[in-house]
PDB file of C-alpha atoms and ligand atoms in Angstrom:
ATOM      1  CA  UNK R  50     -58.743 -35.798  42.952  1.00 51.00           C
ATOM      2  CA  UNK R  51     -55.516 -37.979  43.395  1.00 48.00           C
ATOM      3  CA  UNK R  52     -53.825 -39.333  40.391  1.00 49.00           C
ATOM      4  CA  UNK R  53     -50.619 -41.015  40.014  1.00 56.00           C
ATOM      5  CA  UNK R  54     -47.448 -39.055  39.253  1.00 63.00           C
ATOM      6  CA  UNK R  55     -47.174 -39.582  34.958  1.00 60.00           C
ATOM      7  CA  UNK R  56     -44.906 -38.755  32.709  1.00 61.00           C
ATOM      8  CA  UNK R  57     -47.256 -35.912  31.744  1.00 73.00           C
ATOM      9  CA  UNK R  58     -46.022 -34.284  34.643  1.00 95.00           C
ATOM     10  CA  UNK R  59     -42.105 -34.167  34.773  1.00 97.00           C
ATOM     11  CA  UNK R  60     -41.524 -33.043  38.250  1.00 98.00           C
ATOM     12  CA  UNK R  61     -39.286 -29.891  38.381  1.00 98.00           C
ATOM     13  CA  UNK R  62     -37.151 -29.039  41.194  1.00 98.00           C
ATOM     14  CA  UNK R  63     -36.376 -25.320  41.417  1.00 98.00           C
ATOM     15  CA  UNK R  64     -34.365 -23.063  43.335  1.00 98.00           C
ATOM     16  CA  UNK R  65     -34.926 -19.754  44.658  1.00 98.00           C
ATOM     17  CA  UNK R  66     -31.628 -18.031  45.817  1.00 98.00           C
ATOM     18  CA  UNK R  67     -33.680 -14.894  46.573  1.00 98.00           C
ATOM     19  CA  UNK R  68     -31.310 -11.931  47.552  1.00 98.00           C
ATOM     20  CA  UNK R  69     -28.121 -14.392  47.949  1.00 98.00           C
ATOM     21  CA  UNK R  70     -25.428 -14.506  46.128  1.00 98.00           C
ATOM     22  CA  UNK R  71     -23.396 -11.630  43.876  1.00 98.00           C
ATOM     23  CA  UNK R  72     -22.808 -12.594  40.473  1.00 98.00           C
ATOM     24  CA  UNK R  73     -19.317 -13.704  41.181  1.00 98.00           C
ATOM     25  CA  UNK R  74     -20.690 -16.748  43.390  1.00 98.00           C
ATOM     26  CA  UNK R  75     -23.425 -16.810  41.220  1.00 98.00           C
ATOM     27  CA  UNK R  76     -21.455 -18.233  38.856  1.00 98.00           C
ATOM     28  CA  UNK R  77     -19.683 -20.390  41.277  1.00 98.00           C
ATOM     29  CA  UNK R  78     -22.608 -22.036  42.221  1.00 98.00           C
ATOM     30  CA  UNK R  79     -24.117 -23.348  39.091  1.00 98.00           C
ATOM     31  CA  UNK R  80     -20.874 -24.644  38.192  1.00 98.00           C
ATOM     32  CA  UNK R  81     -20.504 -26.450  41.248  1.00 98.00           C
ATOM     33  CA  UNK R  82     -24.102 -27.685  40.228  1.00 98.00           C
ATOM     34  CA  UNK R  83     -22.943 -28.736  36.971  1.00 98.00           C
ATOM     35  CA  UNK R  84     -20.071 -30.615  38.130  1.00 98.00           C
ATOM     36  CA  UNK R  85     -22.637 -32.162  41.203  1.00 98.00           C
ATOM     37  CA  UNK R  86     -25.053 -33.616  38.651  1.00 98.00           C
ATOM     38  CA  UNK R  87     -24.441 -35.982  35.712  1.00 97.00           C
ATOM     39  CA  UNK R  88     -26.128 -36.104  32.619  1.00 96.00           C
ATOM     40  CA  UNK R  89     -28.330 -38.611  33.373  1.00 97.00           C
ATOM     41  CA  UNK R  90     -29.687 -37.040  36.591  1.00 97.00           C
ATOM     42  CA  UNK R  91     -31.814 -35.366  34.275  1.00 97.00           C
ATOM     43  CA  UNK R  92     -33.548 -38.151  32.633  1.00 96.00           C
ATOM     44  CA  UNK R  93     -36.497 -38.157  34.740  1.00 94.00           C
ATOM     45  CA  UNK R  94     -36.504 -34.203  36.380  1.00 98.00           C
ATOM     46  CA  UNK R  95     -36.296 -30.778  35.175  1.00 98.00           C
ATOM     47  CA  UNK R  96     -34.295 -28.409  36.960  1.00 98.00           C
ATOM     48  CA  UNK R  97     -34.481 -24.595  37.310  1.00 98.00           C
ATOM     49  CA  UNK R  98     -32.258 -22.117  39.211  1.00 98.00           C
ATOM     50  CA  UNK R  99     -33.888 -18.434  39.731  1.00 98.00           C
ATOM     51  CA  UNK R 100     -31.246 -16.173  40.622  1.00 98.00           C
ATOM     52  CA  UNK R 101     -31.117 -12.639  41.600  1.00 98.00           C
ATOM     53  CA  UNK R 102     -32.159 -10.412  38.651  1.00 98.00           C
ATOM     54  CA  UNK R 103     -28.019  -9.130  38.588  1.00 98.00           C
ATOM     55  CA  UNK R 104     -26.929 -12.521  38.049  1.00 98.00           C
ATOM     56  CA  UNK R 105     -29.240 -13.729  35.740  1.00 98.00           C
ATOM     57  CA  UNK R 106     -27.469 -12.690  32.326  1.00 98.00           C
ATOM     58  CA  UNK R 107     -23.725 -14.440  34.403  1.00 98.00           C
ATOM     59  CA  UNK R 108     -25.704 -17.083  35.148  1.00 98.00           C
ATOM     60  CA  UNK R 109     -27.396 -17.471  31.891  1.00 98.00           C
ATOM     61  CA  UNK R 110     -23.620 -17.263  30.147  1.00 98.00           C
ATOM     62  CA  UNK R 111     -22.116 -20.472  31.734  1.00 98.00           C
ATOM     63  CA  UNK R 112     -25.778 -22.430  31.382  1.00 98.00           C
ATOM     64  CA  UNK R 113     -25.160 -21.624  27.444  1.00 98.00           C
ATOM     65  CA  UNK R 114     -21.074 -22.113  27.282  1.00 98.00           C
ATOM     66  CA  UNK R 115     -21.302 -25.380  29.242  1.00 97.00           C
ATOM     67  CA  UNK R 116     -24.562 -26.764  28.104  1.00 97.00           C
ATOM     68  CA  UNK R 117     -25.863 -27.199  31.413  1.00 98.00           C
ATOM     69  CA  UNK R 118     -29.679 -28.589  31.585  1.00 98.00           C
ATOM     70  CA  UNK R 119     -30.711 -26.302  33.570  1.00 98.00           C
ATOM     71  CA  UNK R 120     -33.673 -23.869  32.951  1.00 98.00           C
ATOM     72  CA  UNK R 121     -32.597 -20.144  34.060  1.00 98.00           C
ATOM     73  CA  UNK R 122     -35.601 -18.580  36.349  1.00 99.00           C
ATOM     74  CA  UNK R 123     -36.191 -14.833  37.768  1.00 99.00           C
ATOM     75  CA  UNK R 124     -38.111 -15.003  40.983  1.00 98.00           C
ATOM     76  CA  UNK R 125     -40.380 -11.746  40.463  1.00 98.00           C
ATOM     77  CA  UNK R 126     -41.463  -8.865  37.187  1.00 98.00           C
ATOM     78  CA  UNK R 127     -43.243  -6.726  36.770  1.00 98.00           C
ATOM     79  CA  UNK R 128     -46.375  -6.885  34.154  1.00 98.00           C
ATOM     80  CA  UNK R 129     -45.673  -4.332  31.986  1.00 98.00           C
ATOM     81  CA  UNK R 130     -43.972  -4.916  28.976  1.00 98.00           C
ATOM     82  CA  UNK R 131     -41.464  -1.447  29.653  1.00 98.00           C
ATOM     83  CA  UNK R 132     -41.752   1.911  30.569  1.00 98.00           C
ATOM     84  CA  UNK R 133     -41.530   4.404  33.942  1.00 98.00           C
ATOM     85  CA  UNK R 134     -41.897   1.458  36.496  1.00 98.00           C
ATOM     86  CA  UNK R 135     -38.523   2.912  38.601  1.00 98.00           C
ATOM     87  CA  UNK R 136     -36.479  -0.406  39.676  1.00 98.00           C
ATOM     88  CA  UNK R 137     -39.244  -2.870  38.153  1.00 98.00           C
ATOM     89  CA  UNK R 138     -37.803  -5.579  35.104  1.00 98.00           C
ATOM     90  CA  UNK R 139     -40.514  -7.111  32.757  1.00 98.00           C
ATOM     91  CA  UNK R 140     -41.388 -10.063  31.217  1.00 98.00           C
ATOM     92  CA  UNK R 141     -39.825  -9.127  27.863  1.00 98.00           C
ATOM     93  CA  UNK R 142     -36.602  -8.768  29.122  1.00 98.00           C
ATOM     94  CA  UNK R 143     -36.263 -11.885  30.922  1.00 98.00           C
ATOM     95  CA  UNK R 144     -37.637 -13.378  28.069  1.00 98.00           C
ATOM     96  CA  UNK R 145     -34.451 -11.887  26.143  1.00 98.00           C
ATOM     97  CA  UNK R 146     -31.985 -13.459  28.695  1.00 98.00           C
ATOM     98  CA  UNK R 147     -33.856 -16.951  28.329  1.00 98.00           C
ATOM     99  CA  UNK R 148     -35.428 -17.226  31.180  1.00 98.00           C
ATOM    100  CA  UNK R 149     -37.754 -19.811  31.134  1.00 98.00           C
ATOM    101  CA  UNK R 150     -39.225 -19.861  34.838  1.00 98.00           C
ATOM    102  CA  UNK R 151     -40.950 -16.872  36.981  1.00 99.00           C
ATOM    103  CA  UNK R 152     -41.681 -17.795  40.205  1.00 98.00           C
ATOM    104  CA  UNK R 153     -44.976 -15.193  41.007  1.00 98.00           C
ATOM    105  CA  UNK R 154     -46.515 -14.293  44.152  1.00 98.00           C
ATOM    106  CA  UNK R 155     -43.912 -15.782  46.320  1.00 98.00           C
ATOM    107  CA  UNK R 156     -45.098 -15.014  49.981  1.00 98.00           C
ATOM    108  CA  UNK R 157     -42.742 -12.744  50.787  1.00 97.00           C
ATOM    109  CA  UNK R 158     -43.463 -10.558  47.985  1.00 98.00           C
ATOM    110  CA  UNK R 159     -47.143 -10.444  49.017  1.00 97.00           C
ATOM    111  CA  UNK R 160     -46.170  -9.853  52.503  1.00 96.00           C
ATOM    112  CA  UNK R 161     -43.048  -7.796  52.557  1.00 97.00           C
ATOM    113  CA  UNK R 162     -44.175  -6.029  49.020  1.00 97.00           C
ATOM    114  CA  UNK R 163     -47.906  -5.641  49.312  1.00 97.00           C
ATOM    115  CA  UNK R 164     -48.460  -7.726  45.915  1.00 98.00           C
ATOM    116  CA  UNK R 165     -52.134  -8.380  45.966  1.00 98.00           C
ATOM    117  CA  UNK R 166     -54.040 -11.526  44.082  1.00 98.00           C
ATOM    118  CA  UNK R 167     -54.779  -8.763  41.605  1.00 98.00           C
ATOM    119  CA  UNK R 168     -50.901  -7.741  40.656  1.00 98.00           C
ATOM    120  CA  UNK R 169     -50.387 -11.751  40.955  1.00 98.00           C
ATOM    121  CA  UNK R 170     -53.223 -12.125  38.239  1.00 98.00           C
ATOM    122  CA  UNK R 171     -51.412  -9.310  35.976  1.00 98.00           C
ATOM    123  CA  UNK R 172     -47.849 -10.705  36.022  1.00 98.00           C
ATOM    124  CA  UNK R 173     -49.013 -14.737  35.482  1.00 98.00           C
ATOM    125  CA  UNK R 174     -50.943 -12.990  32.170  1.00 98.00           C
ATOM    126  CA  UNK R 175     -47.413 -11.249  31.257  1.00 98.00           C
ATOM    127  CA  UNK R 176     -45.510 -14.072  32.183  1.00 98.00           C
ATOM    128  CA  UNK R 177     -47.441 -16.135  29.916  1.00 98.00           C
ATOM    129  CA  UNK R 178     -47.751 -13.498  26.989  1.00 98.00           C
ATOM    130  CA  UNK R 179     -43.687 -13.220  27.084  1.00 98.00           C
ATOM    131  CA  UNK R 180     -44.038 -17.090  26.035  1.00 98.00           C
ATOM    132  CA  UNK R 181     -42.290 -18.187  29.630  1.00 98.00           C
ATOM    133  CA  UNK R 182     -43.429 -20.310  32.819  1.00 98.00           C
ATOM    134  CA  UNK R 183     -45.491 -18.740  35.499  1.00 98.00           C
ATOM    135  CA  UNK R 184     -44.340 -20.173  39.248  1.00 99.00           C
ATOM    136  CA  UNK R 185     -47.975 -19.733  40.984  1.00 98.00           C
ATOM    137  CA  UNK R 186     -47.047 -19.654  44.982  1.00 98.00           C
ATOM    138  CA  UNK R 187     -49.974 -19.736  47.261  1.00 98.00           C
ATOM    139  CA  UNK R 188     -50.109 -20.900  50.664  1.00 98.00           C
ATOM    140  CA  UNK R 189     -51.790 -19.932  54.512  1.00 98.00           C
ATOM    141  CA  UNK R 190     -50.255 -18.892  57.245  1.00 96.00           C
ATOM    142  CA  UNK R 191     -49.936 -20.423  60.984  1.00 94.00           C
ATOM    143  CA  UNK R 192     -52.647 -18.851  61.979  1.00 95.00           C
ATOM    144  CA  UNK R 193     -54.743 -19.333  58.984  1.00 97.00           C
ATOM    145  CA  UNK R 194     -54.249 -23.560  59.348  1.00 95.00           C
ATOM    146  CA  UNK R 195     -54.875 -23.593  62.740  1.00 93.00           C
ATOM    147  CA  UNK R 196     -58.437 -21.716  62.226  1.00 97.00           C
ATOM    148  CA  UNK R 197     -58.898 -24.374  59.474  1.00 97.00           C
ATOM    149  CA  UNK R 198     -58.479 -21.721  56.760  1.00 98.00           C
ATOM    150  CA  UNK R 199     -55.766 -22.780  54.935  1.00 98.00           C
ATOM    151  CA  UNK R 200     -58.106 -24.183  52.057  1.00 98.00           C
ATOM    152  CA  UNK R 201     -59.887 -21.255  51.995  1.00 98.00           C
ATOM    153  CA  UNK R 202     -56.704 -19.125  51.525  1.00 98.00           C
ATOM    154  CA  UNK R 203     -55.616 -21.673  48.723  1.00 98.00           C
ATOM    155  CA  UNK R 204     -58.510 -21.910  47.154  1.00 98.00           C
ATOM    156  CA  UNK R 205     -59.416 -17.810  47.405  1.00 98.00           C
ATOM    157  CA  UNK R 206     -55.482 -16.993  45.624  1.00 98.00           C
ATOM    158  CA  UNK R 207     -55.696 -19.389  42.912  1.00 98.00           C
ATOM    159  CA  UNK R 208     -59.453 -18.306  41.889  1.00 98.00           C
ATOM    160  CA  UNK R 209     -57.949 -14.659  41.611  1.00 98.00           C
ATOM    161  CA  UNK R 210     -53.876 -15.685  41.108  1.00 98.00           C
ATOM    162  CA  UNK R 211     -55.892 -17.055  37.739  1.00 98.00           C
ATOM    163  CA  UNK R 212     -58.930 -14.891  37.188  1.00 98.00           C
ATOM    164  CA  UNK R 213     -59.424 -15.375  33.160  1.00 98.00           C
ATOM    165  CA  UNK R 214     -56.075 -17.610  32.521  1.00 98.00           C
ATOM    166  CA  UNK R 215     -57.534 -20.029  29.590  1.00 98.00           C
ATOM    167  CA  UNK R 216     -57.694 -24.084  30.229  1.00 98.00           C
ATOM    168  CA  UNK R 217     -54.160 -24.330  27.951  1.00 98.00           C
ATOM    169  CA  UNK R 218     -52.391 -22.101  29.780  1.00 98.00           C
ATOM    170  CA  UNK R 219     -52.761 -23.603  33.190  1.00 98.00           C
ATOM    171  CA  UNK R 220     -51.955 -26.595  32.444  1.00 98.00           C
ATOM    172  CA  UNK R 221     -48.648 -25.716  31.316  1.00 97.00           C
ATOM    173  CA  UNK R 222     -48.051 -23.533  34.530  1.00 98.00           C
ATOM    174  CA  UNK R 223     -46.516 -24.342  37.744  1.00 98.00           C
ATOM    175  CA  UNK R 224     -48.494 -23.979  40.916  1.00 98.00           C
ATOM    176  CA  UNK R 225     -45.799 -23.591  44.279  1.00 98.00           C
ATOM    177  CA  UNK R 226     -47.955 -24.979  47.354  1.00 98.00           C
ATOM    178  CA  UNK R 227     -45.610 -22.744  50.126  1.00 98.00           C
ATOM    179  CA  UNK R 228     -47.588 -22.817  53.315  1.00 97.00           C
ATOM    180  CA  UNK R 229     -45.695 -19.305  54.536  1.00 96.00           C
ATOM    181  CA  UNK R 230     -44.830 -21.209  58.275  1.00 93.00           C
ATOM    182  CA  UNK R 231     -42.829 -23.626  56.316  1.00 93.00           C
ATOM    183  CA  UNK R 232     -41.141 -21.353  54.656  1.00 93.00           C
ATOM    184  CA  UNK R 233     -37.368 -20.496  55.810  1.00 88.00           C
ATOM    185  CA  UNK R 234     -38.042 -22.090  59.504  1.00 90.00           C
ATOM    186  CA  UNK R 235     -36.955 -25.488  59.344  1.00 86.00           C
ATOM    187  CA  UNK R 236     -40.780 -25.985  59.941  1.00 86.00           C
ATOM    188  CA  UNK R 237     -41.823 -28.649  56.683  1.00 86.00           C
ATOM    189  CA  UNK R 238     -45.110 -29.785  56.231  1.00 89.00           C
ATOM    190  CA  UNK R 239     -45.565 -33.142  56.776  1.00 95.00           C
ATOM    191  CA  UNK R 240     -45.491 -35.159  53.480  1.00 97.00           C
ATOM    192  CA  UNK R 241     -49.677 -36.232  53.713  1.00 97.00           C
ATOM    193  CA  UNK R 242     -50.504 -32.832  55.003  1.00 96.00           C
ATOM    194  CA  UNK R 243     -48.706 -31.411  51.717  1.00 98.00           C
ATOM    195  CA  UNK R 244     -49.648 -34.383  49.591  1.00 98.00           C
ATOM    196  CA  UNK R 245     -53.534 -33.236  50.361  1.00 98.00           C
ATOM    197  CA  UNK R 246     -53.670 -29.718  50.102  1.00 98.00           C
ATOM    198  CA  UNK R 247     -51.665 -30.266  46.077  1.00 98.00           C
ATOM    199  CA  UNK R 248     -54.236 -32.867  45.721  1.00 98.00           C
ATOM    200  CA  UNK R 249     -56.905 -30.568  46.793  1.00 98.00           C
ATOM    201  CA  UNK R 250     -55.539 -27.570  44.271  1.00 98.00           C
ATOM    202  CA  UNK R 251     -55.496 -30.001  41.763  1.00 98.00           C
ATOM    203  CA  UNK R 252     -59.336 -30.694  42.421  1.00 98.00           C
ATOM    204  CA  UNK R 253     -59.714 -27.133  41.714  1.00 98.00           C
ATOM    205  CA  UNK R 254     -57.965 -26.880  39.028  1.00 98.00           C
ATOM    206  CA  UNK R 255     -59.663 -29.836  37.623  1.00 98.00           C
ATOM    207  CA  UNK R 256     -63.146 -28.176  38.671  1.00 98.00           C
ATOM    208  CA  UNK R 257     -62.735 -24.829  36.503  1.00 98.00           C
ATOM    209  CA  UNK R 258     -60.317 -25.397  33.560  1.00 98.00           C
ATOM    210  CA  UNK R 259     -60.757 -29.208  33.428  1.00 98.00           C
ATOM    211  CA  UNK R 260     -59.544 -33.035  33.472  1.00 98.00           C
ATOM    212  CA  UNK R 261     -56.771 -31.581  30.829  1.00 97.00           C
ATOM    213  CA  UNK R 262     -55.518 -28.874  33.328  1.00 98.00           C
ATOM    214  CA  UNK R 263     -55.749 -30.796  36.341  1.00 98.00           C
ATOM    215  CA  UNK R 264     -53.844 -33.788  34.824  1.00 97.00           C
ATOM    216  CA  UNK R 265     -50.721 -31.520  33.680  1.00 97.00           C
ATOM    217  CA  UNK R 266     -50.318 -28.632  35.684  1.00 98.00           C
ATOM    218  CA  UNK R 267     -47.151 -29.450  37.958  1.00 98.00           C
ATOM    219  CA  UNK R 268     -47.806 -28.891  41.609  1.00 98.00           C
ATOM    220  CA  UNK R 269     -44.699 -28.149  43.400  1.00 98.00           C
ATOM    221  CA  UNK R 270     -43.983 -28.182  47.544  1.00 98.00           C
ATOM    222  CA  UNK R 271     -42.017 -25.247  48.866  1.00 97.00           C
ATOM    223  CA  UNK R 272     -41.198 -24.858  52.701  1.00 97.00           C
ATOM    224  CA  UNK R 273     -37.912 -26.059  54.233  1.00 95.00           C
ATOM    225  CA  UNK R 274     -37.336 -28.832  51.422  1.00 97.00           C
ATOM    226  CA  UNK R 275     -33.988 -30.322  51.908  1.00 97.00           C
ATOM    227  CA  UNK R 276     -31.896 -33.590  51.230  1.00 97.00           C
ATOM    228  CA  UNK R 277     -33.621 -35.248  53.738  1.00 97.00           C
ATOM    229  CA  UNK R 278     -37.536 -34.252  53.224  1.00 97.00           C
ATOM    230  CA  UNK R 279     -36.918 -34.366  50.024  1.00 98.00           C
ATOM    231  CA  UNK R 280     -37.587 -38.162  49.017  1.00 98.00           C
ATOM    232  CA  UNK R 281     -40.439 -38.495  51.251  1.00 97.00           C
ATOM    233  CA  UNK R 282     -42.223 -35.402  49.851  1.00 97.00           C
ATOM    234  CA  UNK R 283     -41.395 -36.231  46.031  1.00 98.00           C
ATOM    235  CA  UNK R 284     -43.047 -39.789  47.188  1.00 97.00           C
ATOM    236  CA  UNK R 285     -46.326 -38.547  47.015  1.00 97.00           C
ATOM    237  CA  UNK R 286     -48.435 -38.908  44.026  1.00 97.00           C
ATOM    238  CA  UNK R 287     -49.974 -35.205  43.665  1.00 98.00           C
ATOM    239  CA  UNK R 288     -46.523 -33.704  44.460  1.00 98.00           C
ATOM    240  CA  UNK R 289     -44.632 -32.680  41.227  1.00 98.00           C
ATOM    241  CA  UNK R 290     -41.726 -31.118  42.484  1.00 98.00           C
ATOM    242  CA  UNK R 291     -39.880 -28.580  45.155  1.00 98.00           C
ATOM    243  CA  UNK R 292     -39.184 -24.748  45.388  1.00 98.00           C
ATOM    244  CA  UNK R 293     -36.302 -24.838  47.181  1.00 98.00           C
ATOM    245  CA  UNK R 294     -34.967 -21.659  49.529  1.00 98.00           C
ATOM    246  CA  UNK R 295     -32.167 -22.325  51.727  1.00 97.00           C
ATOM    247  CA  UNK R 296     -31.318 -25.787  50.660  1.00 98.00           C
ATOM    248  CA  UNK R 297     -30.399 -24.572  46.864  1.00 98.00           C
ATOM    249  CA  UNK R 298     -28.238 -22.162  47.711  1.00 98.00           C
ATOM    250  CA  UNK R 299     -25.402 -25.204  48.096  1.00 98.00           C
ATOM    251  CA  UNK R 300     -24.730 -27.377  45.007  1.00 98.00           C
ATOM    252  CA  UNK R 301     -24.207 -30.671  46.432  1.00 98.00           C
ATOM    253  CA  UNK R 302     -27.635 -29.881  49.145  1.00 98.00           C
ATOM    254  CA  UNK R 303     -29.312 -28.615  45.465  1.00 98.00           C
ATOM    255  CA  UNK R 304     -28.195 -31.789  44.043  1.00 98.00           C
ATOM    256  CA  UNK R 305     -29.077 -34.213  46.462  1.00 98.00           C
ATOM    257  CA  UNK R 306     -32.752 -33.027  46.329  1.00 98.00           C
ATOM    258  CA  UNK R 307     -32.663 -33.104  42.418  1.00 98.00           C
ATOM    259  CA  UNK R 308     -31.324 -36.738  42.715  1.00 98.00           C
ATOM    260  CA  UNK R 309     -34.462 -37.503  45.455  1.00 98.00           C
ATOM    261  CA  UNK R 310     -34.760 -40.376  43.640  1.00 96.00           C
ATOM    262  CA  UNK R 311     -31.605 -41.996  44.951  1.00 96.00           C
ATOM    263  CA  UNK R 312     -32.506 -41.683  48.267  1.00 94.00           C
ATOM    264  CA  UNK R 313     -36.042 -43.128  47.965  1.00 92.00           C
ATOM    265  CA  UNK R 314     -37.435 -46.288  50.005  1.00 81.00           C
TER     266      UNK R 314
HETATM  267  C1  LIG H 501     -38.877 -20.506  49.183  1.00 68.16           C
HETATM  268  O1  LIG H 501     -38.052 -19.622  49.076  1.00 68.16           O
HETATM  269  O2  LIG H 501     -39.825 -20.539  48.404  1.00 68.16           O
HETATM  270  C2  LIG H 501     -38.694 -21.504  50.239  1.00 68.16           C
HETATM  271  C3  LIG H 501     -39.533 -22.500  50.298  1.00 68.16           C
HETATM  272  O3  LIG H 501     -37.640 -21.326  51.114  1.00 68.16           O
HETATM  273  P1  LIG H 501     -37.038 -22.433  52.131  1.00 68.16           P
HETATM  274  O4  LIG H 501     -36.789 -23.692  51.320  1.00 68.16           O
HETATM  275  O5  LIG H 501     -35.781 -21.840  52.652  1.00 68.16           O
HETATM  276  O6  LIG H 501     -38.073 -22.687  53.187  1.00 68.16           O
END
């Protein structure tokens, strides 16, 4: 199932600073972002920044003083709502800083962290419960696409990733399509290579929760996104945004891929 982009689906660019950044140049960067975009950059795109869990409440401060539109994101939780989970933050309390964004299962939690499709399953639920914005990443590896598995893979992590997850709720989620080579290589996908597996993830979202889903749920791209992928990749009809690494963690780079747009054919 391929359907054009709609306004339905405001695409959403979003970065991921993972463990970059104190909170001191935290702060520096989303002002720099703030000063790189103007208000009207925003018309058509939402944007989300998903600091490190210490910088999130600095972060959150200057987003609220300065009215910047940009949605605050964490990049992992835990499911439970509090309790003896040593180092672990929950929903609840990112809820409380107003985060609006949690990106879930990114690869390298599942592969540095051992998260399974079953703790991916829990925190979308708590996510959700906490009233914020799941970030679904799924994705193959190398190997994995060049056995001709990679739909598989998809297909196997969203089935579980969303194992009881109501119609409703999906399509108000965000799905990350990250396959793992692309991720923090320089590698990209090319832009019909990711246009058809988010077209085929839509096709299975639209095959178990529904035309309703399928039509809303933003897909994103993640995997070496950057000024100059950017355009071509946001070109593409099932493609409803970027998670952004490297690239976000300078304003004006950040920027540029929010303003894609500008730079388009
Ligand atoms: C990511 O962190 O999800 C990511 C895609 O990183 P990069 O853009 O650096 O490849």
């Amino acid at each position: 199932m391929s359907t054009q982009k709609s306004e339905r689906r405001r695409p959403l660019i979003s970065g991921n600073w993972k463990m970059n950044h104190n909170h001191f140049e935290a702060i520096q960067t989303i002002q720099k972002l703030a000063y790189a975009l103007n208000p009207e950059d925003y018309d058509h795109v939402d944007v989300s920044v998903h600091p490190p869990f210490t910088d999130l409440r600095s972060v959150q401060t200057v987003i609220q003083a300065d009215d910047v539109p940009v949605a605050l994101g964490a990049q992992n939780c835990h499911w439970e709502t509090s309790g003896a989970f040593t180092g672990e933050i929950s929903p609840a309390m990112l809820a409380k800083l107003d985060v609006s964004y949690v990106i879930v299962g990114h690869s390298e939690r599942r592969e540095l962290f051992g998260e399974t499709d079953e703790m991916v399953n829990r925190k979308v639920d708590s996510v959700l419960a906490a009233g914020m914005t799941p970030i679904l990443c799924v994705g193959e590896t190398l190997d994995e696409r060049q056995a001709g598995r990679a739909e598989a893979k998809v297909a196997g992590q969203i089935e579980a990733s969303l194992a009881g997850v109501k119609a409703e709720m999906v399509a108000a989620m965000v799905i990350a399509y990250e396959p793992i080579w692309a991720i923090g290589t320089g590698e990209t996908a090319t832009s019909a290579d990711a246009q058809q597996m988010c077209a085929y993830i839509r096709s299975l979202v639209l095959a178990k929760w529904g035309s309703g889903a399928a039509e809303s749920v933003r897909i994103q791209y993640g995997g070496s996104v950057k000024p100059s992928n950017a355009p071509e990749l946001m070109s593409r009809p099932d493609i409803d945004g970027a998670l952004v690494g490297g690239a976000s963690l300078v304003a004006d780079d950040f920027a540029r891929i929010v303003n894609y747009r500008l730079y388009q054919a």
